[in-house]
Amino acid sequence: QSVYNRVEDIRRIGTASLDLTWVAAGRMDGFFEIGLKPWDVAAGALIVREAGGVVMDFEGTDAVEDAGTVIAAPFKIMTPLRQLIEPKWRQRKQKSD
């Protein structure tokens, strides 16, 4: 609930790679997804990185190799985006463990 109150809009385009290319192009500020496979994000992650953005998981590791949970954004907003999403994600993860 707190995330919805602090953002302009939340969109789901359909595929992770397309969502990631929209982050790279500046059409979306950030991307967050759970349950992805490496092939879901490999191409889009490369494009985000080539555009100067960051793609990782919440542990700060390479989200392409591990996939699973992926967060992507321009470098300047990665920290605020993580601070917004991570507490709810960790809370959800604890419930499922």
PDB file of C-alpha atoms in Angstrom, residues 29-31 52-54 71-84:
ATOM      1  CA  ASP A  29      11.634   5.315 -14.132  1.00  0.00           C
ATOM      2  CA  GLY A  30      12.174   1.820 -12.814  1.00  0.00           C
ATOM      3  CA  PHE A  31      11.384  -1.868 -13.003  1.00  0.00           C
ATOM      4  CA  GLY A  52      23.916   3.799 -18.019  1.00  0.00           C
ATOM      5  CA  GLY A  53      21.313   2.186 -15.785  1.00  0.00           C
ATOM      6  CA  VAL A  54      21.627  -0.403 -13.037  1.00  0.00           C
ATOM      7  CA  ILE A  71      15.177  -4.253  -9.921  1.00  0.00           C
ATOM      8  CA  ALA A  72      16.359  -1.816 -12.594  1.00  0.00           C
ATOM      9  CA  ALA A  73      16.563   1.961 -12.759  1.00  0.00           C
ATOM     10  CA  PRO A  74      18.815   4.831 -13.746  1.00  0.00           C
ATOM     11  CA  PHE A  75      21.768   5.076 -11.359  1.00  0.00           C
ATOM     12  CA  LYS A  76      20.521   8.310  -9.748  1.00  0.00           C
ATOM     13  CA  ILE A  77      17.213   6.813  -8.582  1.00  0.00           C
ATOM     14  CA  MET A  78      18.242   3.223  -7.822  1.00  0.00           C
ATOM     15  CA  THR A  79      18.771   3.872  -4.104  1.00  0.00           C
ATOM     16  CA  PRO A  80      15.444   5.674  -3.537  1.00  0.00           C
ATOM     17  CA  LEU A  81      13.624   3.011  -5.571  1.00  0.00           C
ATOM     18  CA  ARG A  82      15.192   0.204  -3.532  1.00  0.00           C
ATOM     19  CA  GLN A  83      14.342   2.009  -0.288  1.00  0.00           C
ATOM     20  CA  LEU A  84      10.743   2.259  -1.423  1.00  0.00           C
TER      21      LEU A  84
END
